Short mmCIF file of C-alpha atoms and ligand atoms in Angstrom, two decimals:
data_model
loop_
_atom_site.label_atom_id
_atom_site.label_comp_id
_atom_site.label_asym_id
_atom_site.label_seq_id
_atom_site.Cartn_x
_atom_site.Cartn_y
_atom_site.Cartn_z
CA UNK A 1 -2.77 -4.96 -23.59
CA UNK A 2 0.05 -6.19 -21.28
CA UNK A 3 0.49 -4.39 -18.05
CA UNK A 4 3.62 -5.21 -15.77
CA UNK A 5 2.60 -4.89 -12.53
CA UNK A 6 5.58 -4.38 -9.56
CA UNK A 7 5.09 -5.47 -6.17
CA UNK A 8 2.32 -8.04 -7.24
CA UNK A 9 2.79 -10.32 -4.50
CA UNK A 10 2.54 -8.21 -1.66
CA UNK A 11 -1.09 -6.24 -0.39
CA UNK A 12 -2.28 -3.80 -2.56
CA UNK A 13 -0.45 -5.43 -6.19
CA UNK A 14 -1.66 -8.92 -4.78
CA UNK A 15 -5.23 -7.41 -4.59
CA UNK A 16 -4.94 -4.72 -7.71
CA UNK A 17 -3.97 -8.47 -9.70
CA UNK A 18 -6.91 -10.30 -8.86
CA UNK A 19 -8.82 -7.09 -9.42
CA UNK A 20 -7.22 -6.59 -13.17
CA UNK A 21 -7.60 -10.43 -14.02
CA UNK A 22 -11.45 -10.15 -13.26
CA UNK A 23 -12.12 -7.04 -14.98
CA UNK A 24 -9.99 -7.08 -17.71
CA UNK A 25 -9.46 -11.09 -18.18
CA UNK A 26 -8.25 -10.39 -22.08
CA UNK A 27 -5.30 -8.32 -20.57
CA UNK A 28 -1.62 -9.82 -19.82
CA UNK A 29 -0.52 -9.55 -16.60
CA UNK A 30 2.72 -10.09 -15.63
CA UNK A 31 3.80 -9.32 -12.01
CA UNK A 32 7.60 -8.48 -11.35
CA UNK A 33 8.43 -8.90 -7.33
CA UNK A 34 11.66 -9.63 -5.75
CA UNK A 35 9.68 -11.50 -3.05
CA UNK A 36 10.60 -9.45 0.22
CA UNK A 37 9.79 -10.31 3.42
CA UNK A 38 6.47 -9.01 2.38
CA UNK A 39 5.81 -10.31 -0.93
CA UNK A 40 3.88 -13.68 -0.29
CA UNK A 41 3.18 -16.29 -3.63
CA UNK A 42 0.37 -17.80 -2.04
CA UNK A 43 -1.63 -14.43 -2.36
CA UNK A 44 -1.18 -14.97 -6.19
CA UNK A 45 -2.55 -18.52 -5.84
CA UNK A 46 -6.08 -17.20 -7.21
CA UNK A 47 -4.37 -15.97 -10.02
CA UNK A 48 -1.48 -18.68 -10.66
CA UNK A 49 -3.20 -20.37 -13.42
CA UNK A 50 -5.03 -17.70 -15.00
CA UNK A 51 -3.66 -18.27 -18.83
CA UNK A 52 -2.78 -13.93 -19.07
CA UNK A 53 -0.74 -13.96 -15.79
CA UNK A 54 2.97 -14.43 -15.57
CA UNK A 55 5.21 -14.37 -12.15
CA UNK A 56 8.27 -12.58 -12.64
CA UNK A 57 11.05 -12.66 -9.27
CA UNK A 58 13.05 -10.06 -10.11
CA UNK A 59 14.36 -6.89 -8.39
CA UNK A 60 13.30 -3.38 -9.38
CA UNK A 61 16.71 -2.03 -9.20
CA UNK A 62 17.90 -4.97 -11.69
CA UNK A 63 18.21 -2.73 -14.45
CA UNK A 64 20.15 -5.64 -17.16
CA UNK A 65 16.78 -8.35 -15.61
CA UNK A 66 13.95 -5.75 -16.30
CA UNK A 67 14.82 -4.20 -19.50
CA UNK A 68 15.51 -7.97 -20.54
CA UNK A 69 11.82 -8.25 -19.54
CA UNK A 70 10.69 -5.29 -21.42
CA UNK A 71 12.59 -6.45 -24.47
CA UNK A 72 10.74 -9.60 -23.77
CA UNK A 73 7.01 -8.73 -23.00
CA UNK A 74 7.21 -5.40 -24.79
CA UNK A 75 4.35 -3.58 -21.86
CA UNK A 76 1.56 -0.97 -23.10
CA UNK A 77 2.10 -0.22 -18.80
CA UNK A 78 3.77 -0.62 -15.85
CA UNK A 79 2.11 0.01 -12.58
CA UNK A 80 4.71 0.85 -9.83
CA UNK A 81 3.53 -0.94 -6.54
CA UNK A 82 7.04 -2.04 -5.47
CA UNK A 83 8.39 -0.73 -2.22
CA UNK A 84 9.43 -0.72 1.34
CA UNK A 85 6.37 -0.08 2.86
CA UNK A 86 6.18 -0.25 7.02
CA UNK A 87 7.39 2.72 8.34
CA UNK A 88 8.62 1.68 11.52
CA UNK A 89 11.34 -0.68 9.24
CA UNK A 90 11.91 2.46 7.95
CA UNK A 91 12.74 4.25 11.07
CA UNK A 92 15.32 1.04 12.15
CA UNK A 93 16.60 0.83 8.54
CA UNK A 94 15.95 3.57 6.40
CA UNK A 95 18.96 2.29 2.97
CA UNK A 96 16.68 -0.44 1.61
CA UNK A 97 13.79 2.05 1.43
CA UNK A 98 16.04 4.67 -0.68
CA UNK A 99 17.48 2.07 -3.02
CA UNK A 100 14.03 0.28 -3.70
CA UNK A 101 11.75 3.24 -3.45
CA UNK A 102 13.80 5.93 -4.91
CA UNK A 103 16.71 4.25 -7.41
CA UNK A 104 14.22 1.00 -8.11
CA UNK A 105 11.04 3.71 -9.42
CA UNK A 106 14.25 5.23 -11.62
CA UNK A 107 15.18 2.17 -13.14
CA UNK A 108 11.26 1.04 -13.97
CA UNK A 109 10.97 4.82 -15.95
CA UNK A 110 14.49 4.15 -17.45
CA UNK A 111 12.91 1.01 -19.49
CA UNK A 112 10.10 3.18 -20.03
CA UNK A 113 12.03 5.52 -22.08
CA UNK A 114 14.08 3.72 -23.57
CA UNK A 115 11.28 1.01 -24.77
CA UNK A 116 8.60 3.94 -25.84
CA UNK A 117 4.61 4.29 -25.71
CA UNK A 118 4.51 2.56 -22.35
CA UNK A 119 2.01 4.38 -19.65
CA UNK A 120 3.66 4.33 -16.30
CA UNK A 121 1.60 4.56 -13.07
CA UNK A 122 3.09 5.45 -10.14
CA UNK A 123 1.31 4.16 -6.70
CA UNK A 124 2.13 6.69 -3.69
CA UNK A 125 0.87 7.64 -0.43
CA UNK A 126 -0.65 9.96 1.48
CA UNK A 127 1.96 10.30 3.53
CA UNK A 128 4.33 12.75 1.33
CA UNK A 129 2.15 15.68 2.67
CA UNK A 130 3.24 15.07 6.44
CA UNK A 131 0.49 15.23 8.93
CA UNK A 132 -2.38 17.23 9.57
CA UNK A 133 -3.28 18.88 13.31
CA UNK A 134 -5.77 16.89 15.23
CA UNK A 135 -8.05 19.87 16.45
CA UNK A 136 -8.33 21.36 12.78
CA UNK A 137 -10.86 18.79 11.28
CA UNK A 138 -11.77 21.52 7.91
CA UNK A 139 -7.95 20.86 6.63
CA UNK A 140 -8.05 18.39 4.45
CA UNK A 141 -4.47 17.09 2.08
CA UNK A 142 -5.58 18.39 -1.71
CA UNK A 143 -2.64 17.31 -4.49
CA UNK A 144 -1.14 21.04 -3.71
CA UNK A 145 -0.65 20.89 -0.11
CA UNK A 146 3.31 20.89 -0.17
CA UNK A 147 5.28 17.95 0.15
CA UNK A 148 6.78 17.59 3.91
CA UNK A 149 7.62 14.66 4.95
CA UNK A 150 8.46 12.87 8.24
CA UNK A 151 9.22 9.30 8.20
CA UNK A 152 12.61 7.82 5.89
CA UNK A 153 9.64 5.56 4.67
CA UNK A 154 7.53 8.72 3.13
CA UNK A 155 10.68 10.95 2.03
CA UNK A 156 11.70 7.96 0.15
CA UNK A 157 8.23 7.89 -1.48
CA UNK A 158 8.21 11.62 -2.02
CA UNK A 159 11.63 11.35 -4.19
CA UNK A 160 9.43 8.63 -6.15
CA UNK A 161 6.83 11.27 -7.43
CA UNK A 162 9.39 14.02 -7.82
CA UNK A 163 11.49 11.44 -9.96
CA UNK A 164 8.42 10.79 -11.74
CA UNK A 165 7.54 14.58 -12.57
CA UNK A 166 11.01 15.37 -13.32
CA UNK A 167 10.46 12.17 -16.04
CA UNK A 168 7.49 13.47 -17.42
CA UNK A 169 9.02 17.16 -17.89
CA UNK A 170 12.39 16.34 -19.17
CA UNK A 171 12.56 12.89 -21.37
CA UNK A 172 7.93 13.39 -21.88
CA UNK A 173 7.22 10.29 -20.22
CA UNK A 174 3.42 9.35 -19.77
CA UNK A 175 3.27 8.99 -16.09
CA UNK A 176 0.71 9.65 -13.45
CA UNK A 177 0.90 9.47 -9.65
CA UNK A 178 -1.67 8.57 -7.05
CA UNK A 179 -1.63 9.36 -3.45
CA UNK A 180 -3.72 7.29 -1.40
CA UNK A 181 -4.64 6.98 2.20
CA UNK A 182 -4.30 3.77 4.39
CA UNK A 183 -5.38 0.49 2.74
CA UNK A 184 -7.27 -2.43 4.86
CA UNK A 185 -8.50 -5.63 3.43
CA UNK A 186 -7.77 -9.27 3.06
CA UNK A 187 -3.65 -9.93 2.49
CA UNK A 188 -2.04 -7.21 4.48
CA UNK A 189 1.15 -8.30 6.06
CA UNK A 190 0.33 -8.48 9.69
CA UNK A 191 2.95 -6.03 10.63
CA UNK A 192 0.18 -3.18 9.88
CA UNK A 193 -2.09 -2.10 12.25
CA UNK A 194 -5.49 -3.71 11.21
CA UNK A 195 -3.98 -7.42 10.83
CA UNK A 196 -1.64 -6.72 13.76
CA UNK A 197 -4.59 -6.46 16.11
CA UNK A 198 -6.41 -9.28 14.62
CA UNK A 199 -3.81 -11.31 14.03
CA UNK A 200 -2.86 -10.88 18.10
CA UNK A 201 -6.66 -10.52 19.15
CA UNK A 202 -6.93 -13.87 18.04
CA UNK A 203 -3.78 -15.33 19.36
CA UNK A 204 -5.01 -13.70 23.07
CA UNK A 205 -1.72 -11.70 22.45
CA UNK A 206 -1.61 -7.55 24.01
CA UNK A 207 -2.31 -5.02 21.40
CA UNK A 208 0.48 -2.75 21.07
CA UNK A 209 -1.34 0.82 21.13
CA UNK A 210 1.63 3.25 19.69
CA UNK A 211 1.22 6.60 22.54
CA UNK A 212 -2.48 7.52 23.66
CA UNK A 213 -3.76 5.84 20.00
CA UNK A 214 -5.08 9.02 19.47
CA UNK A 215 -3.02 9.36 15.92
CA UNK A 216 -5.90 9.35 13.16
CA UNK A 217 -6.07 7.85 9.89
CA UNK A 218 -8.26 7.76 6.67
CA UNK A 219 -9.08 3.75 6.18
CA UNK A 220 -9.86 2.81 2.47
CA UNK A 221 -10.87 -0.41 1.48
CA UNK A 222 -8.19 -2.05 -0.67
CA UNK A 223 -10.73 -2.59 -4.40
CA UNK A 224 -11.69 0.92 -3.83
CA UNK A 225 -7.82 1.92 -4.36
CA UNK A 226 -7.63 -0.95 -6.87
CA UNK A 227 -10.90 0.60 -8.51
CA UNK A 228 -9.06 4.25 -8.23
CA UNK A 229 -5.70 3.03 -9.94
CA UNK A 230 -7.51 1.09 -13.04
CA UNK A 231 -9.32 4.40 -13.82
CA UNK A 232 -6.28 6.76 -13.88
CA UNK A 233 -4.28 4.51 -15.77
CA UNK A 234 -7.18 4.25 -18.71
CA UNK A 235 -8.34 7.96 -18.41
CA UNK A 236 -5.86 10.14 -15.95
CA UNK A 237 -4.65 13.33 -17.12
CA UNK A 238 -0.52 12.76 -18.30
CA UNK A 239 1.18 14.35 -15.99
CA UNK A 240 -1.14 14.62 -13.09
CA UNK A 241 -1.27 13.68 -9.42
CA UNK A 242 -4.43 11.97 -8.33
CA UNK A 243 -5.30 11.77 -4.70
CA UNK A 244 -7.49 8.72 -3.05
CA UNK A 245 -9.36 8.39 -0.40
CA UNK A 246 -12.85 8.17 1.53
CA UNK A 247 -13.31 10.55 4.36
CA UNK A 248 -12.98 7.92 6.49
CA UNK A 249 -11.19 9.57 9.68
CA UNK A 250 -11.04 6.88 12.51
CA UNK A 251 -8.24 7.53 15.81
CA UNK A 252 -6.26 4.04 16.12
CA UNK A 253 -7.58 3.48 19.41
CA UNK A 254 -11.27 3.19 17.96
CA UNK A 255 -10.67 0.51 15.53
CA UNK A 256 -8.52 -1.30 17.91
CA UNK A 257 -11.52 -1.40 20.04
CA UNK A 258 -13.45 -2.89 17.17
CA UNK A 259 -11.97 -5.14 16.23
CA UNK A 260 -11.58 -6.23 19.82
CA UNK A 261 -15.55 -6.08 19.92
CA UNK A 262 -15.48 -7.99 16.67
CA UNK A 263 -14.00 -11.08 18.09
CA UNK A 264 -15.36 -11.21 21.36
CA UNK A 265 -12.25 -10.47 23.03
CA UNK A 266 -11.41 -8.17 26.03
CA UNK A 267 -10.23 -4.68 26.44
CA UNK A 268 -7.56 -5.84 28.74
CA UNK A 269 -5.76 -6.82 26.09
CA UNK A 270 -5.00 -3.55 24.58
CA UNK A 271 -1.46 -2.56 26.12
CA UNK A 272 -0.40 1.35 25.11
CA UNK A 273 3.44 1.09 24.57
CA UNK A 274 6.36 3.77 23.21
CA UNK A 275 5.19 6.08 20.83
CA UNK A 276 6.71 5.67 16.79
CA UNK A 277 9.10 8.38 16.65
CA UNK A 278 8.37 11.02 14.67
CA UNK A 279 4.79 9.79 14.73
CA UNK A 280 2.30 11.41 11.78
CA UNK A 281 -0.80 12.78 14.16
CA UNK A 282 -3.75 13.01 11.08
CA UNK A 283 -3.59 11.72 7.35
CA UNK A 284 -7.03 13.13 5.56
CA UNK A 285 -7.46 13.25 1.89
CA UNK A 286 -9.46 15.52 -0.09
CA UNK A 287 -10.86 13.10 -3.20
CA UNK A 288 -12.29 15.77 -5.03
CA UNK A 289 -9.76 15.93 -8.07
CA UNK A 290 -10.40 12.09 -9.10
CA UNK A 291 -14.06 12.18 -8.54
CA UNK A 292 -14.80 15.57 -10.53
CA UNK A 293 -12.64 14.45 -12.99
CA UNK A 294 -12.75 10.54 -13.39
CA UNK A 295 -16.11 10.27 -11.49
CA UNK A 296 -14.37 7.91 -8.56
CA UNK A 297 -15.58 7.48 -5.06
CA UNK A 298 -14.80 4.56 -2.59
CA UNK A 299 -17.63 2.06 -2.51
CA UNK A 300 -17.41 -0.16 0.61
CA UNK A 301 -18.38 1.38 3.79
CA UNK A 302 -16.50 0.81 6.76
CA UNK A 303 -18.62 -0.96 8.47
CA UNK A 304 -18.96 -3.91 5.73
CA UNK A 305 -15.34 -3.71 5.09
CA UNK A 306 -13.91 -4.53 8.46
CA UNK A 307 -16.64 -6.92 8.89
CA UNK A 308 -15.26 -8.40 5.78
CA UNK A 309 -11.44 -8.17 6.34
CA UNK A 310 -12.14 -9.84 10.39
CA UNK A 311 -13.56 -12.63 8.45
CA UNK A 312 -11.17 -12.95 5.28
CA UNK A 313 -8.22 -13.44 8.46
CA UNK A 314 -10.58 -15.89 10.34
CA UNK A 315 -11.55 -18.46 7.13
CA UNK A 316 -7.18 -17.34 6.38
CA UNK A 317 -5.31 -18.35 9.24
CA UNK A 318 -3.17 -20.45 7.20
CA UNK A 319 -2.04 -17.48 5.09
CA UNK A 320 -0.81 -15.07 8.01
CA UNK A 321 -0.26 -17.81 10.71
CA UNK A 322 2.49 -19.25 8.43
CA UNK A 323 3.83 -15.64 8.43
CA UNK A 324 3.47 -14.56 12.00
CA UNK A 325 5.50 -18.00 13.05
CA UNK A 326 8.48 -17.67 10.74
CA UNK A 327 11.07 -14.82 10.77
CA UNK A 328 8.28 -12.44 11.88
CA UNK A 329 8.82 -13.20 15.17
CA UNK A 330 11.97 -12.16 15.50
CA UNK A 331 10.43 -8.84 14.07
CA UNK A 332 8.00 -8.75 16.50
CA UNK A 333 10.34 -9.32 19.31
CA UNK A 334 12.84 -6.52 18.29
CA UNK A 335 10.06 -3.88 18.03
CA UNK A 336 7.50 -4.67 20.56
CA UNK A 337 9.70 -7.08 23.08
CA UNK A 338 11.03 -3.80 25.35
CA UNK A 339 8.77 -1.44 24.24
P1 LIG B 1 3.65 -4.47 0.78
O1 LIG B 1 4.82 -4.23 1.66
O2 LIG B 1 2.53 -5.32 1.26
O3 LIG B 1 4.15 -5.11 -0.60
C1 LIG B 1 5.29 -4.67 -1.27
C2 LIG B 1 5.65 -5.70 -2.34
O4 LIG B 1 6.77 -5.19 -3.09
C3 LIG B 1 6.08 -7.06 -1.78
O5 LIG B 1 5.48 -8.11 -2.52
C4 LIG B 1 7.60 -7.08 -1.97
O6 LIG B 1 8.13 -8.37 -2.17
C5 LIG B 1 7.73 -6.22 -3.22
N1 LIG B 1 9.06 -5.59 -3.33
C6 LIG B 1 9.73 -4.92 -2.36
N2 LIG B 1 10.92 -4.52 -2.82
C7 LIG B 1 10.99 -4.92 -4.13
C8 LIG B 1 11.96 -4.79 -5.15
N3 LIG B 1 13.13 -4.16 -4.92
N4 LIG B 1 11.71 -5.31 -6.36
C9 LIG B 1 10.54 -5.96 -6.61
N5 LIG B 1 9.59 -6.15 -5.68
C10 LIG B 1 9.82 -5.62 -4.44
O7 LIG B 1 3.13 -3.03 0.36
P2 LIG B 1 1.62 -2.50 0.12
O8 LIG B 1 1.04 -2.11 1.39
O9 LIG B 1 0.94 -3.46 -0.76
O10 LIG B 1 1.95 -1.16 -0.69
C11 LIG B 1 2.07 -1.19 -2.10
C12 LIG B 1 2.35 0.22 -2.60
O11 LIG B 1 1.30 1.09 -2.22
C13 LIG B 1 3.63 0.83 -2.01
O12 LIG B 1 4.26 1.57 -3.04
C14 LIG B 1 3.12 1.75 -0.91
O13 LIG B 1 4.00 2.83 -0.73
C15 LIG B 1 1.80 2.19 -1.50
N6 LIG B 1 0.74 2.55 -0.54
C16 LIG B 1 0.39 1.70 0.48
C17 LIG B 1 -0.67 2.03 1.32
C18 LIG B 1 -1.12 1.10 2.43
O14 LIG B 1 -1.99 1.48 3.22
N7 LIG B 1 -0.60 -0.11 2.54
C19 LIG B 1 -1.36 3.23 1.13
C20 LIG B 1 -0.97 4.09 0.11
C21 LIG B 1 0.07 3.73 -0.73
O1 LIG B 2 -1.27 6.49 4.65
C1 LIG B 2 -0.75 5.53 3.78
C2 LIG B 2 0.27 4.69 4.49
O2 LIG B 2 -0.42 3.88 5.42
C3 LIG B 2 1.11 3.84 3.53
O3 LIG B 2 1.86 4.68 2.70
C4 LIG B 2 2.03 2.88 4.29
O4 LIG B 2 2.69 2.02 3.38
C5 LIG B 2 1.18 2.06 5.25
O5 LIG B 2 2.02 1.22 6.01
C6 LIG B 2 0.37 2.97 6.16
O6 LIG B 2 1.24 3.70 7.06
P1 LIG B 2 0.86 3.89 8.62
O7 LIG B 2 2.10 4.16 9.36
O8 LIG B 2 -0.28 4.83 8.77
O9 LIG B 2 0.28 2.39 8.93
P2 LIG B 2 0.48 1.39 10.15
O10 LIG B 2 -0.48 0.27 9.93
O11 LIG B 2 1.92 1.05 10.38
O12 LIG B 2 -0.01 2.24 11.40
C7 LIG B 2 -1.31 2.81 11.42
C8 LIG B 2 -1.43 3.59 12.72
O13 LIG B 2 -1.45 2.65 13.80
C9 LIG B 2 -0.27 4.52 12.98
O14 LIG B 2 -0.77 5.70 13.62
C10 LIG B 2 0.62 3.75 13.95
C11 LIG B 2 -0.38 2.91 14.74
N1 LIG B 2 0.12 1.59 15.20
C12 LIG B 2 0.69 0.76 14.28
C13 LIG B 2 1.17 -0.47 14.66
C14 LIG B 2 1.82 -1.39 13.65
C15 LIG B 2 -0.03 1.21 16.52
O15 LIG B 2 -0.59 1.96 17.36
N2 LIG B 2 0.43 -0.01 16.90
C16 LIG B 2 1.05 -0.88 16.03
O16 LIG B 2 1.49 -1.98 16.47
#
């Protein structure tokens, strides 16, 4: 089959790529990215001269370029990784993340239609449902907790899935959404938190601590998603949401202390600065849908795959040093210089 995959060269598509190539190596892949800030080719390098893989730069929202690229590669799927992603760009910026999140997802189910018997996947987050309390550990985000969002960054994702709903009731479209919790793992941009701190750890740079670091998140390893997406799009219900994740609660604080611990470095460094407006207190998913019905659960621990992302950015520095000395740090300056 031949599966366009969006967003390709940035974190999860980059990874979900190598991932498809390995376990599928008879499969096309062609990966459509506009090349962001955040979209990297060298993450593709593995891939480059795989004989099934094609690059693609090209905008989502180009509707003439991708249905000329339908018309061209005629796709059994498309799976939607393709987005504004950091929330705190969202918070300074939130157009981009409508016009590539929202009208970008439209045009990708426009070719859909109008090309036929193409399975769309649609890769969400977590973070449509809002936030859970932080003294009510039994509550738990199941794919019917309402929609209620807080961040430009997660209402932009939540028009994504409604958009892709409204697709599947109106025109029939084969889609299916998954929700997932926060990815680690080699070839996240190191604006996120994990690379951030071991990117700066490294570097004997402060570690920006948003408020107390209290906030808590559900860390899944980045194949375990990849794993998760694979299965729904060869044996997901039409028309369903699937949501991923590990119960893998840790406060932001804790695993900026380990990683501190990892690398030998002090606690001195850790500096607690402004708070993220708006700031989502608990993300914690309830797996149970995808593993009753598709038999999923994660299968790295924590434990091995910090260990295992700490190293990937040690024997890596070439890939995110080239990053964090470019245009990154004027990023870095605007958010965390008088913060
Ligand atoms: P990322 O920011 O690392 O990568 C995004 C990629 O999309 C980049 O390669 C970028 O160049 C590309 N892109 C951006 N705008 C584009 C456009 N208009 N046309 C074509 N390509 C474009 O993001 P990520 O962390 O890999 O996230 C991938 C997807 O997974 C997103 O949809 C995100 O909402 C979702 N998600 C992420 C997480 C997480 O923890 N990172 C968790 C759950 C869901
Ligand atoms: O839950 C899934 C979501 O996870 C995805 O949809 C998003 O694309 C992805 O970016 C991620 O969102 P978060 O906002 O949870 O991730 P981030 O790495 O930006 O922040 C994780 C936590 O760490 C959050 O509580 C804010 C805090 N933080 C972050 C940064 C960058 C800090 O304390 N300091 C920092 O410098």
């Amino acid at each position: 089959m031949t599966i366009i995959v969006t967003g390709g060269a940035g974190f999860i598509g980059g990874n979900y790529i190598h991932y498809h190539l390995k376990e599928h190596p008879e499969d096309r892949v062609v990966c459509v990215d506009k090349l962001t800030y955040a979209g990297n080719l060298s993450t593709l390098k593995p891939v480059a001269d795989h004989p099934n893989f094609r690059f693609c730069k090209l905008d989502i929202c180009d509707r003439d370029g991708i249905f000329a690229l339908f018309e061209e590669e005629k796709p059994d799927a498309v799976i939607n990784f393709a987005a504004e992603s950091h929330v705190d760009r969202s918070i300074e910026d939130p157009g981009i993340f409508l016009q590539t999140n929202i009208i970008g997802t439209a045009v990708m189910m426009d070719a859909v239609r109008k090309f036929g018997n193409v399975r769309f996947h649609q890769v969400s987050t977590d973070e449509v449902y809002g936030d859970l309390p932080l003294d009510r550990p039994d509550l738990f985000f199941t794919e019917s907790t309402p929609i209620h969002t807080s961040s430009p960054y997660s209402s932009s994702k939540a028009g994504a899935d409604l958009l892709a709903m409204a697709y599947y009731r109106t025109y029939g479209l084969p889609v299916t959404v998954s929700r997932c919790s926060n990815n680690y793992g080699p070839y996240q941009f190191p604006e996120k938190l994990i690379p951030l701190m071991i990117a700066n750890c490294l570097n004997n740079k402060p570690l920006p601590v948003y408020g107390e670091g209290k906030n808590v998140r559900d860390w899944l390893y980045v194949e375990d998603h990849c794993k998760a997406i694979d299965l729904i799009v060869r044996k997901g219900r039409i028309g369903e949401t699937y949501n991923v994740g590990g119960h893998n609660e840790m406060a932001n604080i804790d695993i900026v202390k380990l990683i501190i611990r990892a690398l030998g470095k002090s606690e001195d460094l850790i500096t607690y600065v402004t708070d993220r407006k708006g700031h989502d207190l608990r993300y914690a998913i309830d797996p149970a849908k995808i593993h009753s019905e598709l038999g999923w659960l994660p299968e790295t621990k924590f434990a091995d795959g910090i260990q295992r992302t700490i190293r990937w950015y040690l024997e890596n520095r070439g890939w995110w040093e080239e990053i964090v000395s470019g245009e990154y740090r004027n990023y870095y300056e605007k958010m965390y210089g008088n913060r």
